[in-house]
Tab-separated table of C-alpha atoms and ligand atoms in Angstrom:
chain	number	residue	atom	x	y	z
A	10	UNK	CA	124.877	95.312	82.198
A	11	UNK	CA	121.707	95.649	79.910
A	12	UNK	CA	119.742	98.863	80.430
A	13	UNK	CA	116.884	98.461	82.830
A	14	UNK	CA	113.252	98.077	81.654
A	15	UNK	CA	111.485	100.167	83.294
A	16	UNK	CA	107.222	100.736	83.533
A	17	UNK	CA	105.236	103.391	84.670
A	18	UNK	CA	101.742	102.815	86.107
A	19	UNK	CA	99.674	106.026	86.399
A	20	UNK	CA	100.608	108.756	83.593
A	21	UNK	CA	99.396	112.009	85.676
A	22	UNK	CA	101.401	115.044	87.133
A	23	UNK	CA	103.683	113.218	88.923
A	24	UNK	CA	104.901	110.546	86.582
A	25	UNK	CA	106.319	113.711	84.366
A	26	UNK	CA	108.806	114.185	87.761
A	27	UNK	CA	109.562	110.437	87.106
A	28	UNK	CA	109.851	110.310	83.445
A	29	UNK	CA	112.252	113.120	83.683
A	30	UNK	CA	114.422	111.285	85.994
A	31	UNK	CA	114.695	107.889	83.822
A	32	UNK	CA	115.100	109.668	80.732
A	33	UNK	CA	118.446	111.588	81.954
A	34	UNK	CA	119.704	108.485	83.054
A	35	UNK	CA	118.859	107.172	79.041
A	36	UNK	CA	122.109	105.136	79.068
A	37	UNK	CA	121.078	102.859	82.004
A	38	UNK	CA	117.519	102.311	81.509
A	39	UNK	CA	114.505	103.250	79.394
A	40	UNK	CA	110.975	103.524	79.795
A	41	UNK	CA	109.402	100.770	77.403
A	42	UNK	CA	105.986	100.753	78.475
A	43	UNK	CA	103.045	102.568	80.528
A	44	UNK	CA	99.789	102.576	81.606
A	45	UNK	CA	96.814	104.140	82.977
A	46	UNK	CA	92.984	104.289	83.191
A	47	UNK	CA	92.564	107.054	80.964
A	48	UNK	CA	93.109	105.526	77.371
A	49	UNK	CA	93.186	108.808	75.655
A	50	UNK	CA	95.953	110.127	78.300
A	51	UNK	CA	97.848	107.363	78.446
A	52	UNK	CA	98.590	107.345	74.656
A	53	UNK	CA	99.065	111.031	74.459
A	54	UNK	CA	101.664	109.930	77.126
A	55	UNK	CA	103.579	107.206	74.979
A	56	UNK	CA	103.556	109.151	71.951
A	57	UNK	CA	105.074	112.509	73.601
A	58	UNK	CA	108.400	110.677	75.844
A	59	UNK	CA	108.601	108.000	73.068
A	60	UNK	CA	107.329	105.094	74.929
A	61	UNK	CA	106.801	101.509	73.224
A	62	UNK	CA	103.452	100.113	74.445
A	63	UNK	CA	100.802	101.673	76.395
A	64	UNK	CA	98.076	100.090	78.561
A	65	UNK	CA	94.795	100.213	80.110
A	66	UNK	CA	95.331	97.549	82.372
A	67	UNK	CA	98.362	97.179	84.833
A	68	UNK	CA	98.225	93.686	85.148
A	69	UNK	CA	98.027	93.317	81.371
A	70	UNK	CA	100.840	95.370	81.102
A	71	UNK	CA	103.151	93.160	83.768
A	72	UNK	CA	101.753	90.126	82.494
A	73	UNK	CA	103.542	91.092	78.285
A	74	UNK	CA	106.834	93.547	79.780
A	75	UNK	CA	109.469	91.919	81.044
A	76	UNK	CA	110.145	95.142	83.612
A	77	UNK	CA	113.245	94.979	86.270
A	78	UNK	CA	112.057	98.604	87.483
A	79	UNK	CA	108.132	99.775	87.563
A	80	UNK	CA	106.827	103.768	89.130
A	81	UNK	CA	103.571	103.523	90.539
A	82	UNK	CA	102.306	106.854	90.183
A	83	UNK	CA	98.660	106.739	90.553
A	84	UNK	CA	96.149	107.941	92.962
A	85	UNK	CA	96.257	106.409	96.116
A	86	UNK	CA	93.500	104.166	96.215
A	87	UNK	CA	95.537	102.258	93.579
A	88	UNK	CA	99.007	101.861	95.025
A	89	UNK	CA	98.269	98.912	96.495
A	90	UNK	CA	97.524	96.936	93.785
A	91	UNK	CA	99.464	98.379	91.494
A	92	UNK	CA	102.520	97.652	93.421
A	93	UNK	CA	101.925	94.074	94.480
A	94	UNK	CA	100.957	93.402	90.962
A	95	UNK	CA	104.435	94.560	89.485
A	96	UNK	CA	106.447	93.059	93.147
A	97	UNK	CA	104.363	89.562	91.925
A	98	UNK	CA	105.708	89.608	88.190
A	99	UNK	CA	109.610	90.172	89.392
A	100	UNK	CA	109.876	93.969	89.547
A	101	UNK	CA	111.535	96.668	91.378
A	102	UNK	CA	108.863	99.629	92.572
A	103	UNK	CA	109.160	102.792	93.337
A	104	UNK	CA	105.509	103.722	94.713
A	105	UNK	CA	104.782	107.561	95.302
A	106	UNK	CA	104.121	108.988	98.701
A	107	UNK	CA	101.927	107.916	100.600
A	108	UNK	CA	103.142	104.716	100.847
A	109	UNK	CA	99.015	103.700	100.521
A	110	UNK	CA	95.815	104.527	102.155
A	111	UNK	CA	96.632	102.900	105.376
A	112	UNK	CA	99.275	100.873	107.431
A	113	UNK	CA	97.081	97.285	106.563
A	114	UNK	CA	97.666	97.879	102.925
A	115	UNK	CA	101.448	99.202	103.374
A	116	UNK	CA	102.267	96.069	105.879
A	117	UNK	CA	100.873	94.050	102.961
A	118	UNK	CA	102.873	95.650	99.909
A	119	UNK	CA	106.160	95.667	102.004
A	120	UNK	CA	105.095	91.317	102.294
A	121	UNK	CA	105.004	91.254	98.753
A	122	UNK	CA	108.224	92.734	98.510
A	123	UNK	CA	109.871	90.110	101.375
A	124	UNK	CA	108.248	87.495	99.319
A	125	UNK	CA	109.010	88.560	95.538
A	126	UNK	CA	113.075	89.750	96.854
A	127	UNK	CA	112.414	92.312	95.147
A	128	UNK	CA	112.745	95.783	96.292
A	129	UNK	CA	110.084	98.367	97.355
A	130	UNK	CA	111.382	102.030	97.604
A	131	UNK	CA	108.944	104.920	98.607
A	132	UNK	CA	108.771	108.159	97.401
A	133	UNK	CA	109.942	110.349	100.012
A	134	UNK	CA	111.219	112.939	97.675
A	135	UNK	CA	112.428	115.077	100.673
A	136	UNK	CA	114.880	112.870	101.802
A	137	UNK	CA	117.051	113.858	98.641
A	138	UNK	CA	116.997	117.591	98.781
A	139	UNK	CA	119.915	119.511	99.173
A	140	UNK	CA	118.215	121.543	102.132
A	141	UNK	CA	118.105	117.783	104.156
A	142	UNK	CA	121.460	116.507	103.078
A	143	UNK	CA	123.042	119.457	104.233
A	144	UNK	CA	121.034	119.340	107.557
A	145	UNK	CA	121.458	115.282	107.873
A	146	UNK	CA	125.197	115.826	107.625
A	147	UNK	CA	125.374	118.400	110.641
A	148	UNK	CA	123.219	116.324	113.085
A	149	UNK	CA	125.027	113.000	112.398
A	150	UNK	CA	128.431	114.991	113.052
A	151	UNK	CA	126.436	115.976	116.498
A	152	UNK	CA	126.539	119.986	115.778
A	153	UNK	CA	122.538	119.717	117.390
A	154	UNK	CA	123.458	117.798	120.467
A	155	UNK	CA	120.726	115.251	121.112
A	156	UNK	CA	117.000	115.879	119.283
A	157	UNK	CA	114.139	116.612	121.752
A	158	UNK	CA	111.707	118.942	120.320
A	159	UNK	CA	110.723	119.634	116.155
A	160	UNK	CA	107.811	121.388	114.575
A	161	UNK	CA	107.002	120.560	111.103
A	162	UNK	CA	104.840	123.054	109.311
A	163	UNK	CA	103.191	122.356	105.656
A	164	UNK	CA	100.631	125.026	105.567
A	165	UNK	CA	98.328	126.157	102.501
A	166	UNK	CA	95.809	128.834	102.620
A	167	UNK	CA	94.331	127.543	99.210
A	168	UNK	CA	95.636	124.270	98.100
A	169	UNK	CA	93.425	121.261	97.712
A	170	UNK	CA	94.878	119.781	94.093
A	171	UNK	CA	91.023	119.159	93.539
A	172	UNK	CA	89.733	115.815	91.832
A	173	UNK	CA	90.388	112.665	93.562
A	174	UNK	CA	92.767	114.840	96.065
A	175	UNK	CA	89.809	116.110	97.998
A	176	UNK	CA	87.991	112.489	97.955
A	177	UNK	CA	88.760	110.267	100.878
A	178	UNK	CA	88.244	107.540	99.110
A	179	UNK	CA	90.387	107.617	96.161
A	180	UNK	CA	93.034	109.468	98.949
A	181	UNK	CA	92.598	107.900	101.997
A	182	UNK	CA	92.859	111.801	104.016
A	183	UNK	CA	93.348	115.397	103.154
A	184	UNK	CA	96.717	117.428	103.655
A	185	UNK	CA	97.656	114.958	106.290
A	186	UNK	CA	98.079	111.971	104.121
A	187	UNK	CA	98.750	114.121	101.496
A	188	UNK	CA	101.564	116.991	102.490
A	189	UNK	CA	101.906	115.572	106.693
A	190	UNK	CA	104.029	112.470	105.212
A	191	UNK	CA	106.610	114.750	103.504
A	192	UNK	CA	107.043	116.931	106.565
A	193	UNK	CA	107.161	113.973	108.976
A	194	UNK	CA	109.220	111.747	107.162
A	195	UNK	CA	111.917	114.541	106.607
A	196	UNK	CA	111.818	114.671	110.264
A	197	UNK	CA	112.289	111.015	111.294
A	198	UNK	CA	114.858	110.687	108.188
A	199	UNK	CA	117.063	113.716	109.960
A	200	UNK	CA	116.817	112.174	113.767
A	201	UNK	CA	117.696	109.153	112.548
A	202	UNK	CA	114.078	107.114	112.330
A	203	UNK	CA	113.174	107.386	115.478
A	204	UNK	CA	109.623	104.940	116.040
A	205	UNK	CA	106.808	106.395	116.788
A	206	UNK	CA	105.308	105.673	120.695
A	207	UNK	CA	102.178	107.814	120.747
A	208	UNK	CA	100.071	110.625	118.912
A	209	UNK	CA	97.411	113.246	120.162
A	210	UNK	CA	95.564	114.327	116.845
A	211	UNK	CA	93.169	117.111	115.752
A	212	UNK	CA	91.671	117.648	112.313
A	213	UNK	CA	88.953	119.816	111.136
A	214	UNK	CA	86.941	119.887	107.964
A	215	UNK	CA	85.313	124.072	109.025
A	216	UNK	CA	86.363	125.818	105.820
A	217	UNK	CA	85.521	122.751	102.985
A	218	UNK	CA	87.225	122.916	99.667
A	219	UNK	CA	88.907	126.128	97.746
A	220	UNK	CA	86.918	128.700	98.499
A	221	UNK	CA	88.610	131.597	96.121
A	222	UNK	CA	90.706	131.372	92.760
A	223	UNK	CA	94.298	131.507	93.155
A	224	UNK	CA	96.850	130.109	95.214
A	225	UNK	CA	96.691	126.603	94.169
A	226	UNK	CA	100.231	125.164	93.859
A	227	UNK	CA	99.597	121.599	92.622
A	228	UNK	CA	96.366	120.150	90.542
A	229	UNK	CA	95.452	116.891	90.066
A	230	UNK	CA	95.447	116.444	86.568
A	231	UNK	CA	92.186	113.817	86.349
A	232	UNK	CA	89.060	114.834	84.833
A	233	UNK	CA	86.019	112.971	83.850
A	234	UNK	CA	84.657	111.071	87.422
A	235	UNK	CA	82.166	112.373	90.046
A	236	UNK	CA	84.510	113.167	92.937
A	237	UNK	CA	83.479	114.350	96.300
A	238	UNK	CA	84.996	116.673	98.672
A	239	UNK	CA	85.242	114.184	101.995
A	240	UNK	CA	88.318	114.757	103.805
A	241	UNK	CA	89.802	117.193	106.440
A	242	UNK	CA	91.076	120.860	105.627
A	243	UNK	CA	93.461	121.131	108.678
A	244	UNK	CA	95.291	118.153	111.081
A	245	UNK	CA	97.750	119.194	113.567
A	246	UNK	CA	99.197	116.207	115.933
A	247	UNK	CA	102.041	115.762	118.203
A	248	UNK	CA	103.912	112.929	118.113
A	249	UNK	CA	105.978	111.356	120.116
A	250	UNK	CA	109.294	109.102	119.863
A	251	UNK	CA	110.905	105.996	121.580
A	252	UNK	CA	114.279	108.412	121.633
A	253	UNK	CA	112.662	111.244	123.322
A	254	UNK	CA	111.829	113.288	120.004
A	255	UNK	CA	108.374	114.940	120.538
A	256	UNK	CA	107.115	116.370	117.056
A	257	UNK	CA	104.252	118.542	116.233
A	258	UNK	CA	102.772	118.672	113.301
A	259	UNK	CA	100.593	121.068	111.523
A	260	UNK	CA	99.133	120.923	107.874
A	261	UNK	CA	96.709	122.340	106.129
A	262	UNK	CA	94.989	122.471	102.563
A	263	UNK	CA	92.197	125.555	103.608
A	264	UNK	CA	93.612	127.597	106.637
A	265	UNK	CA	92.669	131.829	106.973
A	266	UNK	CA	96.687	131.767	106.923
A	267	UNK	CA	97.842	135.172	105.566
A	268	UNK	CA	100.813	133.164	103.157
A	269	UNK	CA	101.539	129.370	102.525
A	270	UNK	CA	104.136	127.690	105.082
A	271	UNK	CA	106.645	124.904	104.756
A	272	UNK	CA	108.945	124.420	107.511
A	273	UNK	CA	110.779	122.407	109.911
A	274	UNK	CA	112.520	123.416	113.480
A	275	UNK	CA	114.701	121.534	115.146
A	276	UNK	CA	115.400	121.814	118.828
A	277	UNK	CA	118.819	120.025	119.914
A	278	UNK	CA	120.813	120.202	123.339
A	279	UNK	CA	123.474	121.840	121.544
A	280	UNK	CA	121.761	124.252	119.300
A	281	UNK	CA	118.206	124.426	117.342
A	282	UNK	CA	118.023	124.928	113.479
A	283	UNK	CA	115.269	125.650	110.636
A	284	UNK	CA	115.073	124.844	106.824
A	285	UNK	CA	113.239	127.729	105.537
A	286	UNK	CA	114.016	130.408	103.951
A	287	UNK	CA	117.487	129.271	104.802
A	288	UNK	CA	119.133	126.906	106.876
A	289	UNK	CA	120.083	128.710	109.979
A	290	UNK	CA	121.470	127.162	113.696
A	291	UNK	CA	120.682	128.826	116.673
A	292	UNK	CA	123.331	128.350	119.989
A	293	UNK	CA	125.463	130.019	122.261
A	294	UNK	CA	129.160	130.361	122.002
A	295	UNK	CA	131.339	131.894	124.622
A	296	UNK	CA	128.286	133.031	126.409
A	297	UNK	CA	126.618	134.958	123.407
A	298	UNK	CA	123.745	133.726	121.668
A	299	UNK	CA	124.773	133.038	117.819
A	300	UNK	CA	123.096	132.293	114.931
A	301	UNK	CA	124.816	130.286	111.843
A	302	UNK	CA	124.005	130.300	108.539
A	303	UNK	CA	126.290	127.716	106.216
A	304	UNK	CA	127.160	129.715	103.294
A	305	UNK	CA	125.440	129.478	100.136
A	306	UNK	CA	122.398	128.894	98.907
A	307	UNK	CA	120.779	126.053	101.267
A	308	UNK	CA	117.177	126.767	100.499
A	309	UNK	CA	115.158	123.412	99.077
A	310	UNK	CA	116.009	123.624	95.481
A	311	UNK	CA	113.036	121.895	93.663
A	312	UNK	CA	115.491	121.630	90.011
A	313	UNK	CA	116.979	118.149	90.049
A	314	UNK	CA	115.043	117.043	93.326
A	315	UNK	CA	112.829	114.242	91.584
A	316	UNK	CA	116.344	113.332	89.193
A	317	UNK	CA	117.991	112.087	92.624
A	318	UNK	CA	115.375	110.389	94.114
A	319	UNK	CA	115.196	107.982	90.632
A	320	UNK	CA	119.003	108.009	90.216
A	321	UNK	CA	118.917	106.794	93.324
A	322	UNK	CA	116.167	103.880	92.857
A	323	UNK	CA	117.884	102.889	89.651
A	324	UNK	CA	121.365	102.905	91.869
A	325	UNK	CA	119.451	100.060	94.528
A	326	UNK	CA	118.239	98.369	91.429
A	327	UNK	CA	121.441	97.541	89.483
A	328	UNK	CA	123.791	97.884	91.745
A	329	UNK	CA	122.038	96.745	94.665
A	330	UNK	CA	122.703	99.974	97.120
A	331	UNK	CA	120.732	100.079	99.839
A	332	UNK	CA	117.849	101.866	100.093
A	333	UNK	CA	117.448	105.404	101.878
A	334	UNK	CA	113.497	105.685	101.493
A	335	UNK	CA	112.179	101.749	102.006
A	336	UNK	CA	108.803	99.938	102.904
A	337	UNK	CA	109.311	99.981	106.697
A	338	UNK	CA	109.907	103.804	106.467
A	339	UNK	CA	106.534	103.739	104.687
A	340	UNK	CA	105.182	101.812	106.994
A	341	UNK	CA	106.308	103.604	109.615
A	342	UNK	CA	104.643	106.525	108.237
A	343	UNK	CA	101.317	105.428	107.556
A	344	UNK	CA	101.163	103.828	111.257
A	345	UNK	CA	101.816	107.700	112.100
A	346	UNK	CA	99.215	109.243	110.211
A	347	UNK	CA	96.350	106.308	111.202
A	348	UNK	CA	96.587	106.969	114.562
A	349	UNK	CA	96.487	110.801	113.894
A	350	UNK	CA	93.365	109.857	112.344
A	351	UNK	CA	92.177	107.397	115.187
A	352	UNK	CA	93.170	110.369	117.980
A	353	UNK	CA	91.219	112.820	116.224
A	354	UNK	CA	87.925	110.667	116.218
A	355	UNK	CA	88.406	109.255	119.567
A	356	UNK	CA	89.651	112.782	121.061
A	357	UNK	CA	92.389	111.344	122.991
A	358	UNK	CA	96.124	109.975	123.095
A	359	UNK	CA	96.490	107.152	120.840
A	360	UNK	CA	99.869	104.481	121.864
A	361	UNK	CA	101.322	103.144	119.164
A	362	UNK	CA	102.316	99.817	119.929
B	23	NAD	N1	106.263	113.366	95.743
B	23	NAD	C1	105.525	114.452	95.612
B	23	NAD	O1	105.926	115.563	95.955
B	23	NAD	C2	104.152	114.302	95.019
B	23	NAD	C3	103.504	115.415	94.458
B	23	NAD	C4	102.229	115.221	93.912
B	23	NAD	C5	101.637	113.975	93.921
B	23	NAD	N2	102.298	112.921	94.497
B	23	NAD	C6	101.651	111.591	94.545
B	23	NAD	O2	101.626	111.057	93.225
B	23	NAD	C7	100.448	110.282	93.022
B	23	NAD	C8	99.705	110.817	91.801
B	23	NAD	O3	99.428	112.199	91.962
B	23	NAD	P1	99.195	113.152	90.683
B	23	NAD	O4	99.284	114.533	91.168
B	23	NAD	O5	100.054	112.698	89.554
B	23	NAD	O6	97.670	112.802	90.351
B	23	NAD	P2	96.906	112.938	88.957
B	23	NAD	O7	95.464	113.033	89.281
B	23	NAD	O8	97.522	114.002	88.119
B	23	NAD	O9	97.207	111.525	88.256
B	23	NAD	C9	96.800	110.295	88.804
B	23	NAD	C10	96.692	109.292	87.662
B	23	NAD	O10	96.506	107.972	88.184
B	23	NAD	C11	95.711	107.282	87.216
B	23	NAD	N3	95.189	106.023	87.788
B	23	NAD	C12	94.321	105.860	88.791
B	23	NAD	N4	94.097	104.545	89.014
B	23	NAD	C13	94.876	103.871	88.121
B	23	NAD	C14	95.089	102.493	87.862
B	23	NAD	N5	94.443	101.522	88.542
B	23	NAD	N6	95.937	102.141	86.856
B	23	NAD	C15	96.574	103.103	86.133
B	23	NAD	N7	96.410	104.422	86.346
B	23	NAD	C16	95.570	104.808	87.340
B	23	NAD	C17	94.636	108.318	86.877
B	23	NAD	O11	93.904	107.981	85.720
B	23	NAD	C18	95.494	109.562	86.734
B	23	NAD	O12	95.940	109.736	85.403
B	23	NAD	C19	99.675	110.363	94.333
B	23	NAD	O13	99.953	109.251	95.123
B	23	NAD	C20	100.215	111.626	94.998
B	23	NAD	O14	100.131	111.597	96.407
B	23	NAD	C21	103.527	113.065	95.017
């Protein structure tokens, strides 16, 4: 088989975690063209990896590559079109997380991927970490018992990325939309993707945008537009499953948090475990409480992470493996974090039908 031809659409931050993947993977497909907005970035772009053609214009672009394999990597105001456009002219996508700004537009890109037969894989990056492999493989084996209670935590005390991150309409929500899907994904992924029945929701907007220098772990690397600070600085939901998995959910991007927080509990019949710093089970054995801790290192180790997620999108794409992260798991998630949104306008429960 041919190498792949592969495209990337939106040459920020995030495309370098892309790039990097493709380009170890040199003798099964190369990156021959990409595109983005910015002219002057774009071509910077080509001429560092080594890329053929650059664009302004993604359509252009789809319309003179012949692609098999396209990342859309923009902002997410743009997924949308971005991936139909490359679904429409006989691609393979990966789109970044989130899937797009809300469940209309993901139901529609997952139709253009039923129609085109081609396939649509979403960046769920934490579904390939070592921390949720390990994890995955001790649930399915039953070590937890049956799933009834998780917390997900994705906490920053200073960490809007800035730009279009902070503007609703080029992101569709704050650290919900932004660092929520990560944390709730991870968790359906490990119960097994459970479908979501209901949601109560709260956000809050109190403390604005960064409000001291420091702390910032990701920045959006867009300059040059007038962007406004529009979305929430906190969320926090609870969400609940048709297999009896209640999960609650906190996130922030401004909190008065004394140090940044990523974790996830999991509460099981037959013991409980978390991810961070380590991953640790909690039971009983022989009427003594225990705790476990699989030897190693089993923290989330961030080297390689992106390299698996596009080895494994290149896998699905030539040798037709199915695919761990698809559209109805981003679908599933944007339906979540809609009616987190919905619940926290209307200030009730909102079903999920
Ligand atoms: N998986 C992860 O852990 C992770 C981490 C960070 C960001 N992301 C996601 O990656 C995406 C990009 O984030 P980023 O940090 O790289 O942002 P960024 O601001 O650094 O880059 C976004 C780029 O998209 C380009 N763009 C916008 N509209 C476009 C269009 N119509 N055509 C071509 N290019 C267009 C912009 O010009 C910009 O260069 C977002 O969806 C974000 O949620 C994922």
């Amino acid at each position: 088989m041919e190498k792949i031809k592969v495209g990337i659409i939106g040459t920020g931050n995030i495309s370098n975690c892309h790039i990097g993947g493709y380009k170890a993977l040199s003798e099964l497909c190369e990156v021959v063209a990409c595109c983005d907005i910015d002219e002057e970035k774009v071509k910077k772009y080509a001429q560092t990896h080594a890329i053929k053609n650059y664009y302004t214009d993604f359509n252009e672009m789809m319309a003179k590559e012949k692609l098999q394999a396209v990342s859309v990597c923009t902002w997410n105001a743009a997924h949308m079109d971005a991936v139909i456009a490359a679904l429409k002219a006989g691609a393979n996508v990966i789109c970044e997380k989130p899937m797009a700004m809300n469940e209309t537009e993901a139901i529609k890109m997952k139709k253009a991927a039923e129609q085109s037969g081609k396939l649509l894989m979403v960046g769920f990056v934490r579904r390939f970490g070592n921390d949720a492999e390990i994890l995955k493989k001790f649930i399915d084996e039953g070590t937890m018992g049956e799933l009834y209670y998780a917390k997900a935590t994705y906490l920053r005390r200073n960490g809007c990325p800035g730009g279009w991150f902070g503007d609703k309409l080029y992101s569709g929500g704050g650290p919900l939309i932004d660092l929520g899907v990560h944390v709730i994904d991870l968790v359906r992924y490990l119960a097994g993707g459970p479908k979501p029945i209901s949601v109560y929701g709260v956000t809050y907007d109190n403390l604005g945008d960064n409000r001291a220098t420091g702390g910032q772990s990701w920045v959006s690397s867009t300059k040059g537009f007038d962007f406004k600070y529009t979305v929430e600085d906190f969320a926090s939901a609870l969400i609940r499953f048709d297999n009896g998995l209640t999960l609650a959910v906190e996130t922030s991007f401004n909190l008065n948090i004394k140090k940044d927080m990523g974790n996830i509990e999991l509460f099981g019949t037959k013991s409980g475990a978390r991810i961070d710093p380590q991953i640790e089970f909690f039971t009983d054995i022989n009427g003594m409480f225990v705790d476990v801790k699989p030897y190693g290192n089993t923290a989330l180790d961030f080297n390689g992470l992106f390299n698996r997620e596009i080895f494994h999108f290149v896998d699905c794409v030539r040798n037709g493996t199915p695919c761990k992260s698809n559209a109805d798991d981003g679908v599933m998630l944007m339906r979540i974090i809609d009616a987190i949104y919905k619940s926290a306008e209307m200030g009730c429960e909102v079903k999920i039908g």
